[in-house]
CSV table of C-alpha atoms in Angstrom, one decimal:
chain,number,residue,atom,x,y,z
A,1,MET,CA,6.4,76.0,49.8
A,2,LYS,CA,3.4,77.4,49.2
A,3,GLY,CA,4.1,77.1,45.7
A,4,PHE,CA,5.1,74.0,45.4
A,5,GLY,CA,2.6,70.7,44.6
A,6,LEU,CA,2.1,67.8,46.9
A,7,LEU,CA,4.7,65.4,45.4
A,8,ALA,CA,7.9,67.7,45.3
A,9,ARG,CA,7.1,68.8,48.7
A,10,ILE,CA,7.4,65.1,49.8
A,11,VAL,CA,10.7,65.1,47.4
A,12,LEU,CA,11.9,67.9,49.3
A,13,ALA,CA,11.2,66.7,52.9
A,14,ILE,CA,12.7,63.4,51.8
A,15,ILE,CA,15.9,64.8,50.6
A,16,LEU,CA,15.8,67.2,53.5
A,17,GLY,CA,15.3,64.4,56.4
A,18,ILE,CA,18.3,62.5,54.5
A,19,ALA,CA,20.8,65.6,54.7
A,20,ILE,CA,19.9,66.8,58.0
A,21,GLY,CA,19.2,63.2,59.3
A,22,SER,CA,23.1,62.6,58.5
A,23,ILE,CA,24.5,65.5,60.7
A,24,ALA,CA,21.4,66.3,63.3
A,25,ASN,CA,22.4,65.7,66.9
A,26,GLU,CA,20.1,63.6,69.4
A,27,TRP,CA,18.1,66.1,70.3
A,28,PHE,CA,17.0,67.3,67.2
A,29,ILE,CA,15.9,63.7,66.3
A,30,GLN,CA,13.9,63.9,69.3
A,31,LEU,CA,12.1,67.0,68.9
A,32,PHE,CA,10.8,65.7,65.4
A,33,ALA,CA,9.9,62.3,67.5
A,34,THR,CA,7.8,64.6,69.8
A,35,PHE,CA,6.2,66.0,66.3
A,36,ASN,CA,6.0,62.4,64.5
A,37,GLY,CA,4.4,60.8,67.8
A,38,LEU,CA,1.6,64.2,67.9
A,39,PHE,CA,1.1,63.4,64.2
A,40,GLY,CA,0.8,59.8,64.7
A,41,ASN,CA,-2.1,60.4,67.6
A,42,PHE,CA,-4.0,62.7,65.2
A,43,LEU,CA,-3.8,60.1,62.5
A,44,GLY,CA,-5.3,57.5,64.8
A,45,PHE,CA,-8.4,59.8,66.4
A,46,ILE,CA,-9.3,60.9,62.7
A,47,ILE,CA,-9.3,57.5,60.7
A,48,PRO,CA,-12.7,56.5,61.8
A,49,LEU,CA,-14.1,59.7,60.9
A,50,ILE,CA,-12.6,59.0,57.5
A,51,ILE,CA,-14.0,55.6,57.2
A,52,ILE,CA,-17.6,56.9,58.1
A,53,GLY,CA,-16.8,60.4,55.8
A,54,PHE,CA,-15.8,58.8,52.9
A,55,ILE,CA,-17.8,55.6,53.1
A,56,ALA,CA,-21.1,56.0,54.2
A,57,PRO,CA,-22.2,59.3,51.6
A,58,GLY,CA,-20.4,57.5,48.9
A,59,ILE,CA,-22.1,54.3,49.3
A,60,GLY,CA,-26.1,56.1,49.8
A,61,SER,CA,-25.2,57.9,46.7
A,62,MET,CA,-24.6,55.2,45.0
A,63,GLY,CA,-27.9,53.5,45.7
A,64,ARG,CA,-29.8,56.5,43.8
A,65,GLY,CA,-29.3,56.6,39.7
A,66,ALA,CA,-30.6,54.0,36.7
A,67,GLY,CA,-31.3,51.4,38.2
A,68,LYS,CA,-29.6,48.0,36.6
A,69,LEU,CA,-27.0,50.6,34.9
A,70,LEU,CA,-25.6,51.3,38.4
A,71,GLY,CA,-25.9,48.2,39.8
A,72,LEU,CA,-23.9,46.5,36.5
A,73,THR,CA,-21.3,49.4,36.4
A,74,ALA,CA,-20.6,49.1,40.0
A,75,PHE,CA,-20.4,45.2,40.0
A,76,ILE,CA,-17.7,45.8,36.6
A,77,ALA,CA,-15.7,48.4,38.8
A,78,TYR,CA,-15.4,46.7,42.0
A,79,SER,CA,-14.6,43.2,40.2
A,80,SER,CA,-11.8,45.5,38.5
A,81,THR,CA,-10.6,47.0,41.5
A,82,VAL,CA,-10.2,43.4,43.0
A,83,ILE,CA,-8.4,41.9,40.6
A,84,ALA,CA,-5.9,44.3,40.3
A,85,GLY,CA,-5.4,43.8,44.1
A,86,ILE,CA,-4.7,40.4,43.4
A,87,LEU,CA,-2.8,40.9,40.0
A,88,ALA,CA,-0.5,42.6,42.8
A,89,PHE,CA,-0.6,40.3,45.2
A,90,LEU,CA,0.8,37.8,42.8
A,91,ALA,CA,3.0,40.0,41.1
A,92,ALA,CA,4.8,40.8,44.4
A,93,LYS,CA,4.8,37.2,45.4
A,94,SER,CA,6.7,36.4,43.0
A,95,ILE,CA,9.2,39.2,42.2
A,96,TYR,CA,10.0,40.8,45.6
A,97,PRO,CA,12.3,37.5,46.6
A,98,THR,CA,14.1,38.4,43.8
A,99,LEU,CA,13.6,42.1,43.1
A,100,LEU,CA,14.4,42.7,47.3
A,101,LYS,CA,16.8,40.0,47.6
A,102,GLY,CA,19.1,40.5,50.6
A,103,GLN,CA,17.0,43.2,52.3
A,104,SER,CA,14.1,41.4,53.8
A,105,LEU,CA,16.6,39.9,56.8
A,106,LEU,CA,17.3,43.6,57.6
A,107,ALA,CA,15.9,45.1,61.0
A,108,PHE,CA,12.6,47.4,60.3
A,109,ALA,CA,11.9,48.2,63.8
A,110,ASP,CA,10.9,51.9,64.9
A,111,PRO,CA,13.4,54.6,63.7
A,112,THR,CA,13.2,55.8,67.2
A,113,GLU,CA,13.7,52.8,68.9
A,114,GLY,CA,17.0,53.8,71.0
A,115,LEU,CA,16.5,57.4,71.5
A,116,ARG,CA,14.8,58.9,74.5
A,117,SER,CA,11.2,59.4,74.6
A,118,SER,CA,9.7,62.6,72.7
A,119,PHE,CA,9.3,65.5,74.6
A,120,PHE,CA,5.8,65.3,75.6
A,121,GLU,CA,2.8,63.4,74.6
A,122,VAL,CA,-1.0,63.7,74.0
A,123,GLU,CA,-3.3,61.1,74.3
A,124,MET,CA,-5.8,61.3,71.3
A,125,ALA,CA,-8.0,58.5,71.7
A,126,PRO,CA,-10.1,57.8,68.7
A,127,PRO,CA,-13.9,58.1,68.7
A,128,MET,CA,-14.3,54.1,67.8
A,129,GLY,CA,-12.8,51.5,66.6
A,130,VAL,CA,-11.7,51.3,63.0
A,131,MET,CA,-14.2,47.6,62.7
A,132,THR,CA,-16.9,50.0,64.1
A,133,ALA,CA,-16.2,52.8,62.1
A,134,LEU,CA,-17.1,50.6,58.9
A,135,LEU,CA,-19.5,48.5,60.2
A,136,LEU,CA,-21.5,51.8,60.7
A,137,ALA,CA,-20.3,53.2,57.8
A,138,PHE,CA,-22.2,50.8,55.7
A,139,VAL,CA,-25.4,50.3,57.8
A,140,ILE,CA,-25.9,54.3,57.2
A,141,GLY,CA,-24.8,54.1,53.9
A,142,LEU,CA,-27.4,51.1,53.1
A,143,GLY,CA,-29.9,52.7,55.4
A,144,ILE,CA,-29.6,55.7,52.6
A,145,ALA,CA,-30.2,54.2,50.0
A,146,ALA,CA,-32.8,51.7,50.9
A,147,ILE,CA,-34.8,54.7,52.5
A,148,LYS,CA,-34.0,57.3,50.2
A,149,GLY,CA,-33.5,59.4,52.8
A,150,GLU,CA,-32.2,63.2,51.5
A,151,ALA,CA,-31.7,64.7,54.9
A,152,LEU,CA,-29.6,62.0,56.6
A,153,LEU,CA,-27.6,62.3,52.8
A,154,LYS,CA,-26.8,65.7,52.9
A,155,ILE,CA,-25.8,65.0,56.6
A,156,THR,CA,-23.4,62.6,55.6
A,157,THR,CA,-22.3,64.7,52.8
A,158,GLU,CA,-21.3,67.8,54.6
A,159,PHE,CA,-20.0,65.5,57.1
A,160,ARG,CA,-17.4,64.5,54.2
A,161,ASP,CA,-16.8,68.1,53.5
A,162,ILE,CA,-15.9,68.3,56.9
A,163,ILE,CA,-13.3,65.6,56.5
A,164,HIS,CA,-12.0,66.8,52.9
A,165,LEU,CA,-11.3,70.4,54.7
A,166,VAL,CA,-9.2,68.2,57.8
A,167,ILE,CA,-7.0,66.0,55.1
A,168,GLU,CA,-6.8,68.9,52.6
A,169,ARG,CA,-5.6,71.8,55.4
A,170,ILE,CA,-3.9,69.9,58.5
A,171,ILE,CA,-3.3,66.1,57.2
A,172,ILE,CA,-1.5,67.2,53.9
A,173,PRO,CA,0.1,70.1,54.4
A,174,LEU,CA,1.9,68.6,57.8
A,175,LEU,CA,2.4,65.4,55.4
A,176,PRO,CA,5.7,66.9,54.1
A,177,PHE,CA,6.7,67.5,57.6
A,178,HIS,CA,6.2,64.5,59.1
A,179,ILE,CA,8.2,62.2,56.7
A,180,PHE,CA,11.0,64.9,56.8
A,181,GLY,CA,11.4,63.6,60.6
A,182,ILE,CA,10.7,59.9,59.7
A,183,PHE,CA,13.5,60.3,57.0
A,184,ALA,CA,15.9,62.0,59.4
A,185,ASN,CA,15.4,59.4,61.7
A,186,MET,CA,16.4,56.5,59.5
A,187,THR,CA,19.2,58.0,58.8
A,188,TYR,CA,20.5,58.8,62.0
A,189,THR,CA,19.8,55.4,62.8
A,190,GLY,CA,21.8,54.2,59.4
A,191,GLN,CA,18.3,52.6,57.8
A,192,VAL,CA,17.9,55.3,55.1
A,193,SER,CA,19.9,53.4,51.9
A,194,THR,CA,17.5,50.5,52.1
A,195,ILE,CA,14.3,52.2,52.4
A,196,LEU,CA,15.8,54.5,49.3
A,197,SER,CA,16.7,51.4,47.4
A,198,VAL,CA,13.1,49.9,47.5
A,199,PHE,CA,11.3,53.1,46.9
A,200,ALA,CA,13.1,53.0,43.3
A,201,LYS,CA,12.1,49.3,42.4
A,202,VAL,CA,8.8,49.2,44.2
A,203,PHE,CA,8.5,52.6,42.0
A,204,VAL,CA,9.3,50.7,38.4
A,205,MET,CA,7.1,47.9,39.1
A,206,ILE,CA,3.9,49.6,39.6
A,207,ILE,CA,4.2,51.6,36.7
A,208,ILE,CA,4.7,48.4,34.6
A,209,LEU,CA,1.9,46.6,36.6
A,210,HIS,CA,-0.3,49.9,36.1
A,211,LEU,CA,0.3,49.4,32.1
A,212,LEU,CA,-0.3,45.9,32.0
A,213,TYR,CA,-3.6,46.1,34.2
A,214,LEU,CA,-4.6,49.1,31.6
A,215,LEU,CA,-3.8,46.7,28.5
A,216,ILE,CA,-5.9,44.0,30.3
A,217,GLN,CA,-8.5,46.2,30.8
A,218,TYR,CA,-8.8,47.6,27.1
A,219,SER,CA,-8.2,44.2,25.5
A,220,ILE,CA,-11.5,43.1,27.4
A,221,ALA,CA,-13.4,46.4,26.3
A,222,GLY,CA,-12.2,45.6,22.8
A,223,THR,CA,-13.3,42.1,22.6
A,224,LEU,CA,-16.7,43.3,23.7
A,225,SER,CA,-16.7,46.1,21.5
A,226,LYS,CA,-15.1,45.0,18.2
A,227,GLN,CA,-12.6,47.5,18.8
A,228,ASN,CA,-9.0,47.9,18.5
A,229,PRO,CA,-7.7,48.1,22.2
A,230,PHE,CA,-4.7,49.8,21.4
A,231,ILE,CA,-6.4,52.4,19.7
A,232,MET,CA,-9.4,52.4,22.5
A,233,LEU,CA,-6.3,53.4,24.9
A,234,LYS,CA,-4.4,56.0,22.7
A,235,LYS,CA,-7.7,58.0,22.5
A,236,MET,CA,-7.7,57.9,26.0
A,237,MET,CA,-4.3,59.0,26.7
A,238,PRO,CA,-5.6,62.8,27.3
A,239,ALA,CA,-7.1,61.9,29.8
A,240,TYR,CA,-4.5,59.8,31.4
A,241,PHE,CA,-2.4,62.7,31.2
A,242,THR,CA,-4.7,65.2,32.5
A,243,ALA,CA,-4.7,63.0,35.6
A,244,LEU,CA,-0.8,63.1,35.9
A,245,GLY,CA,-0.9,67.0,36.2
A,246,THR,CA,-4.3,67.3,39.0
A,247,GLN,CA,-4.0,63.8,41.0
A,248,SER,CA,-7.6,64.0,41.0
A,249,SER,CA,-10.2,61.5,39.2
A,250,ALA,CA,-13.0,64.0,40.0
A,251,ALA,CA,-11.3,67.0,38.4
A,252,THR,CA,-10.3,65.2,35.3
A,253,ILE,CA,-13.9,63.6,34.5
A,254,PRO,CA,-14.5,66.3,32.3
A,255,VAL,CA,-11.8,65.1,29.8
A,256,THR,CA,-12.7,61.3,30.5
A,257,LEU,CA,-16.6,62.5,29.9
A,258,LYS,CA,-15.2,63.7,26.4
A,259,ARG,CA,-12.6,61.1,25.4
A,260,SER,CA,-15.0,57.9,26.7
A,261,LYS,CA,-17.5,58.7,24.4
A,262,THR,CA,-15.5,58.2,21.4
A,263,LEU,CA,-14.8,55.0,22.3
A,264,LYS,CA,-18.0,54.2,20.6
A,265,VAL,CA,-20.1,54.0,23.7
A,266,ARG,CA,-24.1,55.3,23.9
A,267,GLU,CA,-23.5,59.0,25.5
A,268,SER,CA,-26.5,58.7,27.9
A,269,VAL,CA,-24.6,55.6,29.3
A,270,ALA,CA,-20.7,57.8,29.6
A,271,ASP,CA,-22.6,60.5,30.9
A,272,PHE,CA,-23.8,58.3,33.5
A,273,THR,CA,-21.0,55.9,34.0
A,274,ILE,CA,-17.8,57.9,34.7
A,275,PRO,CA,-18.8,60.6,36.9
A,276,LEU,CA,-19.7,57.1,39.1
A,277,LEU,CA,-16.5,55.3,38.2
A,278,ALA,CA,-14.6,58.5,39.6
A,279,ASN,CA,-15.2,57.4,42.7
A,280,ILE,CA,-16.0,53.9,42.9
A,281,HIS,CA,-13.4,52.6,40.3
A,282,LEU,CA,-9.5,52.5,42.2
A,283,SER,CA,-7.3,49.4,40.5
A,284,GLY,CA,-4.6,51.7,39.8
A,285,SER,CA,-4.6,53.2,43.7
A,286,THR,CA,-5.2,49.3,44.6
A,287,ILE,CA,-2.4,48.0,42.6
A,288,THR,CA,0.0,50.9,44.3
A,289,LEU,CA,-1.4,50.4,47.4
A,290,LEU,CA,-0.9,46.3,47.7
A,291,SER,CA,2.7,46.6,46.2
A,292,CYS,CA,3.7,49.3,48.6
A,293,ALA,CA,2.2,47.7,51.9
A,294,LEU,CA,4.1,44.4,50.5
A,295,ALA,CA,7.3,45.7,50.5
A,296,VAL,CA,7.2,47.4,53.5
A,297,MET,CA,6.0,44.4,55.1
A,298,PHE,CA,8.7,42.0,53.1
A,299,LEU,CA,11.5,44.7,55.0
A,300,GLN,CA,10.6,42.8,58.5
A,301,GLY,CA,10.9,39.5,56.6
A,302,ASP,CA,6.8,38.8,56.4
A,303,MET,CA,5.5,37.5,53.1
A,304,ALA,CA,1.8,37.6,53.4
A,305,THR,CA,-0.3,34.5,52.0
A,306,PHE,CA,-3.0,35.0,49.6
A,307,SER,CA,-5.8,34.1,52.3
A,308,SER,CA,-4.8,36.9,54.5
A,309,ILE,CA,-4.3,39.1,52.1
A,310,MET,CA,-7.6,38.8,50.4
A,311,PRO,CA,-9.8,40.1,53.2
A,312,PHE,CA,-7.7,43.3,53.1
A,313,ILE,CA,-8.5,43.9,48.8
A,314,LEU,CA,-12.1,42.9,49.6
A,315,LEU,CA,-12.5,45.4,52.0
A,316,LEU,CA,-9.9,47.8,50.6
A,317,GLY,CA,-12.3,47.9,47.5
A,318,VAL,CA,-15.0,49.6,49.7
A,319,THR,CA,-13.0,51.3,51.8
A,320,MET,CA,-11.8,53.8,48.9
A,321,ILE,CA,-15.0,54.6,47.6
A,322,ALA,CA,-15.5,58.5,47.1
A,323,ALA,CA,-11.6,58.7,48.7
A,324,PRO,CA,-10.7,60.1,45.0
A,325,GLY,CA,-11.7,63.6,45.9
A,326,VAL,CA,-9.0,64.5,47.6
A,327,PRO,CA,-5.5,63.9,46.5
A,328,GLY,CA,-3.8,61.1,48.7
A,329,GLY,CA,-7.0,60.2,50.2
A,330,ALA,CA,-7.2,56.5,48.8
A,331,VAL,CA,-4.3,55.9,51.3
A,332,MET,CA,-5.9,57.8,54.2
A,333,ALA,CA,-8.6,55.8,54.2
A,334,ALA,CA,-6.9,52.5,53.7
A,335,ILE,CA,-4.7,53.6,57.2
A,336,GLY,CA,-7.2,51.6,59.3
A,337,LEU,CA,-7.3,48.5,57.5
A,338,LEU,CA,-3.0,48.7,57.4
A,339,GLU,CA,-2.9,48.8,61.1
A,340,THR,CA,-6.0,46.1,62.0
A,341,MET,CA,-5.8,43.8,59.2
A,342,LEU,CA,-1.9,43.9,58.2
A,343,GLY,CA,-0.8,44.9,61.9
A,344,PHE,CA,1.4,48.2,60.4
A,345,GLY,CA,2.9,50.6,63.4
A,346,PRO,CA,3.1,54.2,63.2
A,347,THR,CA,6.1,53.7,61.6
A,348,MET,CA,5.3,51.6,58.8
A,349,VAL,CA,2.1,53.7,58.1
A,350,SER,CA,4.3,56.6,57.2
A,351,LEU,CA,6.4,54.6,54.9
A,352,MET,CA,3.1,53.7,53.2
A,353,ILE,CA,2.4,57.2,53.3
A,354,ALA,CA,5.9,58.3,51.7
A,355,LEU,CA,5.8,55.2,49.1
A,356,TYR,CA,1.8,56.2,48.0
A,357,LEU,CA,2.1,60.2,47.6
A,358,ALA,CA,5.2,59.6,45.8
A,359,GLN,CA,3.5,58.5,42.9
A,360,ASP,CA,-0.1,59.1,43.5
A,361,SER,CA,-0.8,60.7,40.3
A,362,LEU,CA,0.3,57.8,38.4
A,363,GLY,CA,-2.0,55.8,39.9
A,364,THR,CA,-4.7,58.2,39.7
A,365,ALA,CA,-4.2,57.9,36.1
A,366,CYS,CA,-4.5,54.8,36.0
A,367,ASN,CA,-8.3,54.8,38.0
A,368,VAL,CA,-9.1,57.3,35.3
A,369,THR,CA,-8.0,55.5,32.8
A,370,GLY,CA,-9.1,52.3,33.0
A,371,ASP,CA,-12.6,53.9,33.5
A,372,GLY,CA,-12.7,54.7,29.9
A,373,ALA,CA,-12.5,50.9,29.4
A,374,ILE,CA,-15.4,49.8,32.7
A,375,THR,CA,-17.3,52.3,30.4
A,376,SER,CA,-17.3,50.5,27.0
A,377,ILE,CA,-17.6,47.3,29.3
A,378,ALA,CA,-20.6,48.3,31.0
A,379,ASN,CA,-21.9,49.8,27.7
A,380,SER,CA,-21.2,46.9,25.2
A,381,LEU,CA,-22.8,44.1,28.3
A,382,SER,CA,-26.0,46.4,29.0
A,383,ARG,CA,-26.6,46.7,25.3
A,384,ARG,CA,-26.0,43.0,24.8
A,385,LYS,CA,-29.0,42.5,27.9
A,386,LYS,CA,-30.9,44.8,26.4
A,387,LEU,CA,-31.1,42.8,23.0
A,388,THR,CA,-31.7,39.3,24.4
A,389,GLU,CA,-34.6,40.4,26.8
A,390,THR,CA,-36.6,42.1,23.3
A,391,ASP,CA,-35.5,38.8,21.5
A,392,LYS,CA,-37.1,36.8,24.1
A,393,VAL,CA,-40.3,39.5,23.8
A,394,GLU,CA,-40.4,38.8,20.2
A,395,ALA,CA,-40.2,35.0,20.7
A,396,LEU,CA,-43.3,35.4,23.0
């Protein structure tokens, strides 16, 4: 499987899981139940460390830079991410009752339910709770930014590199086997047809939402900069397709930077905002995560309310900071919130990972293409603000 990309491995794992699950005996299912239990426990252990590793250096490094432009860009990016989440919620709320009709009342219990317990279990208690990790990450990150702590920033950055290695060398390579076990179990218990049907429908809805949101972003950017939004979008297409191949906002930065400079923005603004946005603007990933999470919840007959989902969206926009450095990093960073705020169990988390990774490249492409719009908006607003301040000086 070494020559396969992550998406190909996920798809192959799903296909093999369905095929083998339909003919496997209970002993084989129990074997993978053991593996899934160990892997799930390890995920539970590493989640608080992922949160600290991603958020602390992300916030700490954001506190350095070009002053007002940094604040303006970060505010626009965070607002865009939150609005994307709200759009995904409203779409799911209105579309899922029809799109997933007849499937909401189906049982969505743990696929291993009814089977014997795994051969053995290994307890892997997390070093701290998810909310404790979030608070600690915020305190450390804000503290680094406030005191300009170079030494502490270096420590947290190196810790983030360690977490990246854990994700890249352990979690990502083992995920296909975990997903294989989940789909084999679901096939064994007769639940797989429901999941595949949901996969296809939600996949199409997510693509439509991505395109719609990009159109909204560029309509705003085009209005402020007095450009045609469709022409602006066309100029950013090389970045979109590069992100489809790399599955990484960070790896696409050179192309995104080059294309964003064709949108009539100042070079100094683009040089600063594009690398920043590659780590903090996650509108496409947010649409994907919300759509997938709400679909999984809908299968249980549980449709979240706006008041219950809004805190999740607000925290998600912060939790995913710096996650784009790793393919699938956004969903890894979000697992803790899914468990604590939306009540996801191990099986639901596994399905979320499968749903998300199956189209991670599309979410990344939406993020990257949207960076051009955010850069144009920041350029227009910062220029307008500068002109206003100049007018006031002249009036005096």
